[in-house]
Amino acid sequence: MTDQASAAATFDTSAVKTYLLDLQARIVAALEAADGLPFRTDSWERSPQAEGRDKAEASTLSPPSPLKGEGDKAGSSLNGGGGISRLIEEGNVLERGGVNFSHVLGSQLPPSASAHRPELAGRRWEAMGVSLVLHPRNPYAPTVHMNVRCFVAMKDGEAPVWWFGGGMDLTPYYGFEEDAQHFHATCKTALDPFGPELHPRFKQWCDRYFFLKHRNEPRGIGGVFFDDFSEGGFAHAFGMTKSVGDAFLTAYLPILERRKHLPYGERERDFQAYRRGRYVEFNLVYDRGTLFGLQSGGRTESILMSLPPVVKWRYDWHPEPGTPEAALYQDFLTARDWV
Amino acid sequence: MTDQASAAATFDTSAVKTYLLDLQARIVAALEAADGLPFRTDSWERSPQAEGRDKAEASTLSPPSPLKGEGDKAGSSLNGGGGISRLIEEGNVLERGGVNFSHVLGSQLPPSASAHRPELAGRRWEAMGVSLVLHPRNPYAPTVHMNVRCFVAMKDGEAPVWWFGGGMDLTPYYGFEEDAQHFHATCKTALDPFGPELHPRFKQWCDRYFFLKHRNEPRGIGGVFFDDFSEGGFAHAFGMTKSVGDAFLTAYLPILERRKHLPYGERERDFQAYRRGRYVEFNLVYDRGTLFGLQSGGRTESILMSLPPVVKWRYDWHPEPGTPEAALYQDFLTARDWV
């Protein structure tokens, strides 16, 4: 057996796809029960033309400047694939949310990737994952994000390089210690069977990743985040990733159930809309999945389902000391050990 | 006289600063008259510590990925400067807006800049400019952006390299042909004395620059945009830039006056909030000034004054054919020759 055949045998793309589709279905079913209204289904396919369009646009860009993205444009284009977006807007509980599956193929990894992983430059690549963001209407119910994905970088005559990535994190508008503890404890329980060092490592990684540098502020209370994970071989890495995906409903649903009917008023909605602005800033300025998707010609409406339904910006606003809004900043938007 | 002394003599930073501060004052005075309420003034200074903070954060970043920005972080930090932000929120006419002056200094141009302008890599730099974005409350009054700026890249023993950049562009929610024609004609009038080729060139540059690639959609109806401009020497380039800055009130105020009292309802406010989402997407994903500012440790609240006060996102929404909202897409959000 050649190295390539061996790698192909150990990396089972179809098993990953089967798992991801089932995960999406299970999560949507549970969320529909929690909301009382159905999610809509939007399936899409991507044609190879997308690649040509992106390249044509890249060639007409105005003169160079110290900007992100422009150099990434030409090589990162998708040349096939599709997805199933499951969406809800104006639900009883969920004001806007999406639980999206996608499976996409690219002709070459973006040039910016090759600077860090030179061995993968120019390779064909394949990615599949489930990504969700839920924005409840009730300001006492936190926004949540979860993603599990796998990447494969391929080159003729060489073994494919594969890795898993993912995680979940919670973004409350009003902090509850029991919610934070439950969310983090569930993440820890999911990871511990795969090595006791994983949870502290992925928890810190999450704190670093979901951080708004221009605000010097974390996006929320964190959770777990991992990428480039192939440790222990396919079965171990896939098993760990499945454990994270499977833990999502356990981590989030009890919190949503506790908070979804708490009474609130205009003050709380206003603060929620203001804080949602930070979510937009993070996702559009920093988030890898969002930017990789937009830059590679991904499906914009599915990618931007992560953005909140109603958002407000106001200048240099700070909560009054001693208020619940100030408590969010002081007690929750800080890297804490919750378990 | 050495080359360096000669360049320093022809490039008059203090004249640029004097002009920019006067331009800011004139624009704010005219907008206060149009609104009926005063702008607030927020002066700020930047300490060299900002540089250290950015570098510490960059060093804790999670493993590399094909992402914008990360590679730019370390070298682009500011190490001094300040600004005067003039702001209005909840005005009679302007729901949110800023007319900001800033003058900032950096220790070295970002690494990403050097890929395109290798001769400037690692140079100290200085930038000053006036940047404004105005979001009127009335959905029939367009959002507008104007910016004039100059950059100087310096190196011991070599002549400083300087250039001007700027422009203005209009983003209507409901299109009016006479507004579009007036705005573009005013831009043309401002540029024509400096060469008849400038307006078509800067108009097309604007159409290319203010374009949301992930939507395949222009941000608005354009205007003019230029960068890296030093043609004809300092007096000519500065004169051209001044002419653009001076034209702003002529270009925008008559439009604001015509539209600010038109009656509107919830439908128009809702469409305005939806379309404002595109403004956010452009500014956070593509805009050079925004990203350069955020990545270089600029003053976040001043930079993000460009973001609208209330914004909505909804999934895969399209206007009904034959409506005024559909007309915006068909007749205005397309590269047209308006003069």
Short mmCIF file of N, CA and C in Angstrom, two decimals, chain B residues 50-147:
data_model
loop_
_atom_site.label_atom_id
_atom_site.label_comp_id
_atom_site.label_asym_id
_atom_site.label_seq_id
_atom_site.Cartn_x
_atom_site.Cartn_y
_atom_site.Cartn_z
N ALA B 50 0.77 52.42 22.92
CA ALA B 50 -0.13 51.67 22.04
C ALA B 50 0.64 50.64 21.23
N GLU B 51 1.84 51.01 20.87
CA GLU B 51 2.64 50.10 20.05
C GLU B 51 2.94 48.81 20.79
N GLY B 52 3.38 48.94 22.07
CA GLY B 52 3.69 47.74 22.85
C GLY B 52 2.49 46.84 23.02
N ARG B 53 1.32 47.41 23.27
CA ARG B 53 0.13 46.61 23.49
C ARG B 53 -0.17 45.77 22.25
N ASP B 54 -0.10 46.38 21.10
CA ASP B 54 -0.41 45.65 19.88
C ASP B 54 0.55 44.49 19.67
N LYS B 55 1.81 44.73 19.95
CA LYS B 55 2.78 43.68 19.70
C LYS B 55 2.58 42.51 20.65
N ALA B 56 2.25 42.81 21.91
CA ALA B 56 2.00 41.73 22.87
C ALA B 56 0.83 40.88 22.40
N GLU B 57 -0.22 41.52 21.91
CA GLU B 57 -1.37 40.76 21.45
C GLU B 57 -1.03 39.92 20.23
N ALA B 58 -0.29 40.50 19.34
CA ALA B 58 0.03 39.76 18.12
C ALA B 58 0.79 38.48 18.45
N SER B 59 1.62 38.54 19.50
CA SER B 59 2.44 37.38 19.80
C SER B 59 1.64 36.24 20.40
N THR B 60 0.44 36.51 20.91
CA THR B 60 -0.36 35.45 21.50
C THR B 60 -1.40 34.91 20.53
N LEU B 61 -1.35 35.35 19.31
CA LEU B 61 -2.36 34.88 18.35
C LEU B 61 -2.26 33.38 18.14
N SER B 62 -3.40 32.80 17.87
CA SER B 62 -3.46 31.37 17.62
C SER B 62 -2.76 31.05 16.30
N PRO B 63 -2.52 29.76 16.03
CA PRO B 63 -1.75 29.38 14.85
C PRO B 63 -2.24 30.02 13.55
N PRO B 64 -1.36 30.14 12.62
CA PRO B 64 -1.64 30.87 11.40
C PRO B 64 -2.73 30.24 10.53
N SER B 65 -3.35 31.07 9.75
CA SER B 65 -4.38 30.62 8.81
C SER B 65 -4.45 31.62 7.67
N PRO B 66 -5.16 31.28 6.61
CA PRO B 66 -5.23 32.20 5.46
C PRO B 66 -6.07 33.42 5.75
N LEU B 67 -5.61 34.26 6.64
CA LEU B 67 -6.42 35.37 7.11
C LEU B 67 -5.75 36.70 6.86
N LYS B 68 -6.55 37.67 6.59
CA LYS B 68 -6.12 39.05 6.57
C LYS B 68 -5.61 39.48 7.92
N GLY B 69 -4.75 40.47 7.88
CA GLY B 69 -4.56 41.24 9.12
C GLY B 69 -3.48 40.73 10.04
N GLU B 70 -3.44 39.45 10.31
CA GLU B 70 -2.53 39.00 11.35
C GLU B 70 -1.09 39.39 11.05
N GLY B 71 -0.70 39.21 9.81
CA GLY B 71 0.67 39.53 9.45
C GLY B 71 0.96 41.02 9.46
N ASP B 72 -0.12 41.80 9.40
CA ASP B 72 0.07 43.25 9.34
C ASP B 72 0.28 43.85 10.72
N LYS B 73 -0.09 43.09 11.75
CA LYS B 73 -0.27 43.69 13.05
C LYS B 73 1.02 44.28 13.62
N ALA B 74 2.07 43.49 13.61
CA ALA B 74 3.24 43.85 14.39
C ALA B 74 3.88 45.16 13.94
N GLY B 75 3.98 45.36 12.64
CA GLY B 75 4.78 46.48 12.20
C GLY B 75 4.04 47.78 11.96
N SER B 76 2.73 47.75 12.05
CA SER B 76 1.98 48.91 11.61
C SER B 76 1.59 49.83 12.74
N SER B 77 2.04 49.53 13.94
CA SER B 77 1.56 50.25 15.11
C SER B 77 1.92 51.72 15.06
N LEU B 78 0.99 52.50 15.58
CA LEU B 78 1.23 53.92 15.73
C LEU B 78 2.17 54.13 16.90
N ASN B 79 2.93 55.20 16.84
CA ASN B 79 3.69 55.54 18.04
C ASN B 79 3.56 57.01 18.39
N GLY B 80 2.43 57.58 18.05
CA GLY B 80 2.18 58.94 18.47
C GLY B 80 1.12 59.59 17.61
N GLY B 81 0.75 60.80 18.01
CA GLY B 81 -0.23 61.53 17.24
C GLY B 81 -1.49 61.78 18.02
N GLY B 82 -2.48 62.29 17.32
CA GLY B 82 -3.73 62.60 17.98
C GLY B 82 -4.75 63.07 16.97
N GLY B 83 -5.85 63.58 17.47
CA GLY B 83 -6.88 64.00 16.55
C GLY B 83 -7.97 64.79 17.23
N ILE B 84 -8.85 65.31 16.40
CA ILE B 84 -10.03 66.01 16.88
C ILE B 84 -11.23 65.37 16.20
N SER B 85 -12.05 64.68 16.97
CA SER B 85 -13.27 64.09 16.43
C SER B 85 -14.42 65.04 16.68
N ARG B 86 -15.18 65.31 15.63
CA ARG B 86 -16.40 66.13 15.76
C ARG B 86 -17.57 65.23 15.40
N LEU B 87 -18.51 65.09 16.32
CA LEU B 87 -19.51 64.04 16.22
C LEU B 87 -20.91 64.54 16.47
N ILE B 88 -21.87 63.86 15.85
CA ILE B 88 -23.27 64.13 16.17
C ILE B 88 -24.01 62.80 16.19
N GLU B 89 -24.88 62.66 17.18
CA GLU B 89 -25.78 61.51 17.26
C GLU B 89 -27.14 62.03 17.66
N GLU B 90 -28.18 61.44 17.07
CA GLU B 90 -29.54 61.86 17.38
C GLU B 90 -29.74 63.34 17.10
N GLY B 91 -29.17 63.81 16.01
CA GLY B 91 -29.43 65.17 15.60
C GLY B 91 -30.83 65.28 15.01
N ASN B 92 -31.21 66.50 14.61
CA ASN B 92 -32.51 66.66 13.97
C ASN B 92 -32.53 66.01 12.60
N VAL B 93 -31.41 66.11 11.91
CA VAL B 93 -31.31 65.61 10.53
C VAL B 93 -30.34 64.44 10.46
N LEU B 94 -29.24 64.55 11.16
CA LEU B 94 -28.19 63.53 11.12
C LEU B 94 -28.38 62.56 12.29
N GLU B 95 -28.65 61.31 11.96
CA GLU B 95 -28.87 60.33 13.03
C GLU B 95 -27.54 59.96 13.69
N ARG B 96 -26.49 59.99 12.89
CA ARG B 96 -25.15 59.72 13.43
C ARG B 96 -24.14 60.17 12.38
N GLY B 97 -23.08 60.81 12.83
CA GLY B 97 -22.08 61.25 11.88
C GLY B 97 -20.85 61.78 12.57
N GLY B 98 -19.73 61.74 11.87
CA GLY B 98 -18.49 62.25 12.40
C GLY B 98 -17.70 62.94 11.31
N VAL B 99 -17.01 63.99 11.69
CA VAL B 99 -16.09 64.71 10.80
C VAL B 99 -14.77 64.77 11.56
N ASN B 100 -13.87 63.85 11.25
CA ASN B 100 -12.72 63.62 12.10
C ASN B 100 -11.41 64.06 11.46
N PHE B 101 -10.63 64.79 12.25
CA PHE B 101 -9.26 65.10 11.86
C PHE B 101 -8.32 64.20 12.66
N SER B 102 -7.31 63.66 12.00
CA SER B 102 -6.28 62.94 12.76
C SER B 102 -4.91 63.15 12.13
N HIS B 103 -3.92 63.07 12.96
CA HIS B 103 -2.52 63.24 12.56
C HIS B 103 -1.74 62.21 13.34
N VAL B 104 -1.30 61.16 12.68
CA VAL B 104 -0.68 60.05 13.39
C VAL B 104 0.68 59.71 12.80
N LEU B 105 1.52 59.12 13.65
CA LEU B 105 2.89 58.78 13.28
C LEU B 105 3.11 57.31 13.56
N GLY B 106 3.85 56.65 12.69
CA GLY B 106 4.13 55.23 12.88
C GLY B 106 5.61 54.93 12.74
N SER B 107 6.03 53.86 13.38
CA SER B 107 7.45 53.53 13.37
C SER B 107 7.86 52.80 12.09
N GLN B 108 6.94 52.06 11.51
CA GLN B 108 7.27 51.43 10.23
C GLN B 108 6.00 51.08 9.48
N LEU B 109 6.05 51.23 8.18
CA LEU B 109 4.90 50.88 7.35
C LEU B 109 4.62 49.39 7.49
N PRO B 110 3.35 49.00 7.47
CA PRO B 110 2.99 47.59 7.64
C PRO B 110 3.71 46.70 6.61
N PRO B 111 4.06 45.47 7.02
CA PRO B 111 4.73 44.55 6.10
C PRO B 111 3.94 44.34 4.81
N SER B 112 2.63 44.32 4.91
CA SER B 112 1.83 44.08 3.70
C SER B 112 1.99 45.21 2.71
N ALA B 113 2.29 46.42 3.19
CA ALA B 113 2.52 47.53 2.27
C ALA B 113 3.80 47.32 1.50
N SER B 114 4.77 46.74 2.15
CA SER B 114 6.07 46.63 1.52
C SER B 114 6.07 45.62 0.37
N ALA B 115 5.12 44.69 0.39
CA ALA B 115 5.03 43.74 -0.72
C ALA B 115 4.72 44.48 -2.03
N HIS B 116 3.92 45.55 -1.91
CA HIS B 116 3.53 46.29 -3.11
C HIS B 116 4.46 47.48 -3.37
N ARG B 117 5.02 48.04 -2.32
CA ARG B 117 5.90 49.21 -2.45
C ARG B 117 7.18 48.89 -1.71
N PRO B 118 7.98 47.98 -2.25
CA PRO B 118 9.16 47.50 -1.52
C PRO B 118 10.10 48.64 -1.11
N GLU B 119 10.09 49.74 -1.84
CA GLU B 119 11.02 50.82 -1.51
C GLU B 119 10.64 51.52 -0.21
N LEU B 120 9.43 51.25 0.30
CA LEU B 120 8.99 51.94 1.52
C LEU B 120 9.03 51.05 2.75
N ALA B 121 9.43 49.81 2.58
CA ALA B 121 9.39 48.86 3.70
C ALA B 121 10.17 49.37 4.90
N GLY B 122 9.54 49.32 6.07
CA GLY B 122 10.22 49.65 7.31
C GLY B 122 10.39 51.13 7.57
N ARG B 123 9.88 51.95 6.67
CA ARG B 123 10.06 53.39 6.89
C ARG B 123 9.15 53.91 8.00
N ARG B 124 9.63 54.94 8.68
CA ARG B 124 8.74 55.72 9.53
C ARG B 124 7.69 56.38 8.64
N TRP B 125 6.51 56.61 9.19
CA TRP B 125 5.49 57.24 8.37
C TRP B 125 4.68 58.23 9.20
N GLU B 126 4.06 59.12 8.49
CA GLU B 126 3.23 60.16 9.11
C GLU B 126 2.01 60.32 8.21
N ALA B 127 0.86 60.41 8.82
CA ALA B 127 -0.36 60.56 8.03
C ALA B 127 -1.26 61.58 8.69
N MET B 128 -1.91 62.39 7.88
CA MET B 128 -2.93 63.29 8.43
C MET B 128 -4.07 63.39 7.45
N GLY B 129 -5.26 63.59 7.99
CA GLY B 129 -6.41 63.65 7.11
C GLY B 129 -7.67 64.08 7.81
N VAL B 130 -8.66 64.38 7.00
CA VAL B 130 -10.02 64.59 7.48
C VAL B 130 -10.88 63.51 6.84
N SER B 131 -11.65 62.84 7.67
CA SER B 131 -12.52 61.78 7.18
C SER B 131 -13.90 61.98 7.75
N LEU B 132 -14.91 61.90 6.89
CA LEU B 132 -16.27 62.07 7.41
C LEU B 132 -17.20 61.03 6.83
N VAL B 133 -18.15 60.64 7.65
CA VAL B 133 -19.29 59.84 7.21
C VAL B 133 -20.51 60.40 7.92
N LEU B 134 -21.58 60.61 7.16
CA LEU B 134 -22.82 61.14 7.72
C LEU B 134 -23.97 60.21 7.38
N HIS B 135 -24.71 59.81 8.40
CA HIS B 135 -25.89 58.97 8.23
C HIS B 135 -27.13 59.78 8.62
N PRO B 136 -27.80 60.38 7.63
CA PRO B 136 -29.04 61.12 7.96
C PRO B 136 -30.13 60.15 8.43
N ARG B 137 -31.07 60.67 9.20
CA ARG B 137 -32.18 59.83 9.65
C ARG B 137 -33.15 59.57 8.50
N ASN B 138 -33.45 60.56 7.70
CA ASN B 138 -34.43 60.42 6.63
C ASN B 138 -33.91 59.45 5.56
N PRO B 139 -34.64 58.38 5.28
CA PRO B 139 -34.16 57.38 4.31
C PRO B 139 -34.02 57.94 2.88
N TYR B 140 -34.65 59.07 2.62
CA TYR B 140 -34.51 59.67 1.29
C TYR B 140 -33.23 60.50 1.17
N ALA B 141 -32.58 60.75 2.29
CA ALA B 141 -31.30 61.48 2.27
C ALA B 141 -30.17 60.47 2.29
N PRO B 142 -29.24 60.57 1.37
CA PRO B 142 -28.19 59.55 1.26
C PRO B 142 -27.11 59.69 2.34
N THR B 143 -26.51 58.56 2.65
CA THR B 143 -25.28 58.55 3.44
C THR B 143 -24.15 59.05 2.55
N VAL B 144 -23.21 59.76 3.15
CA VAL B 144 -22.09 60.28 2.36
C VAL B 144 -20.77 60.08 3.11
N HIS B 145 -19.72 59.92 2.33
CA HIS B 145 -18.38 59.76 2.86
C HIS B 145 -17.45 60.68 2.10
N MET B 146 -16.55 61.34 2.81
CA MET B 146 -15.50 62.14 2.17
C MET B 146 -14.23 61.99 2.98
N ASN B 147 -13.12 61.95 2.29
CA ASN B 147 -11.84 61.83 2.97
C ASN B 147 -10.77 62.51 2.13
#
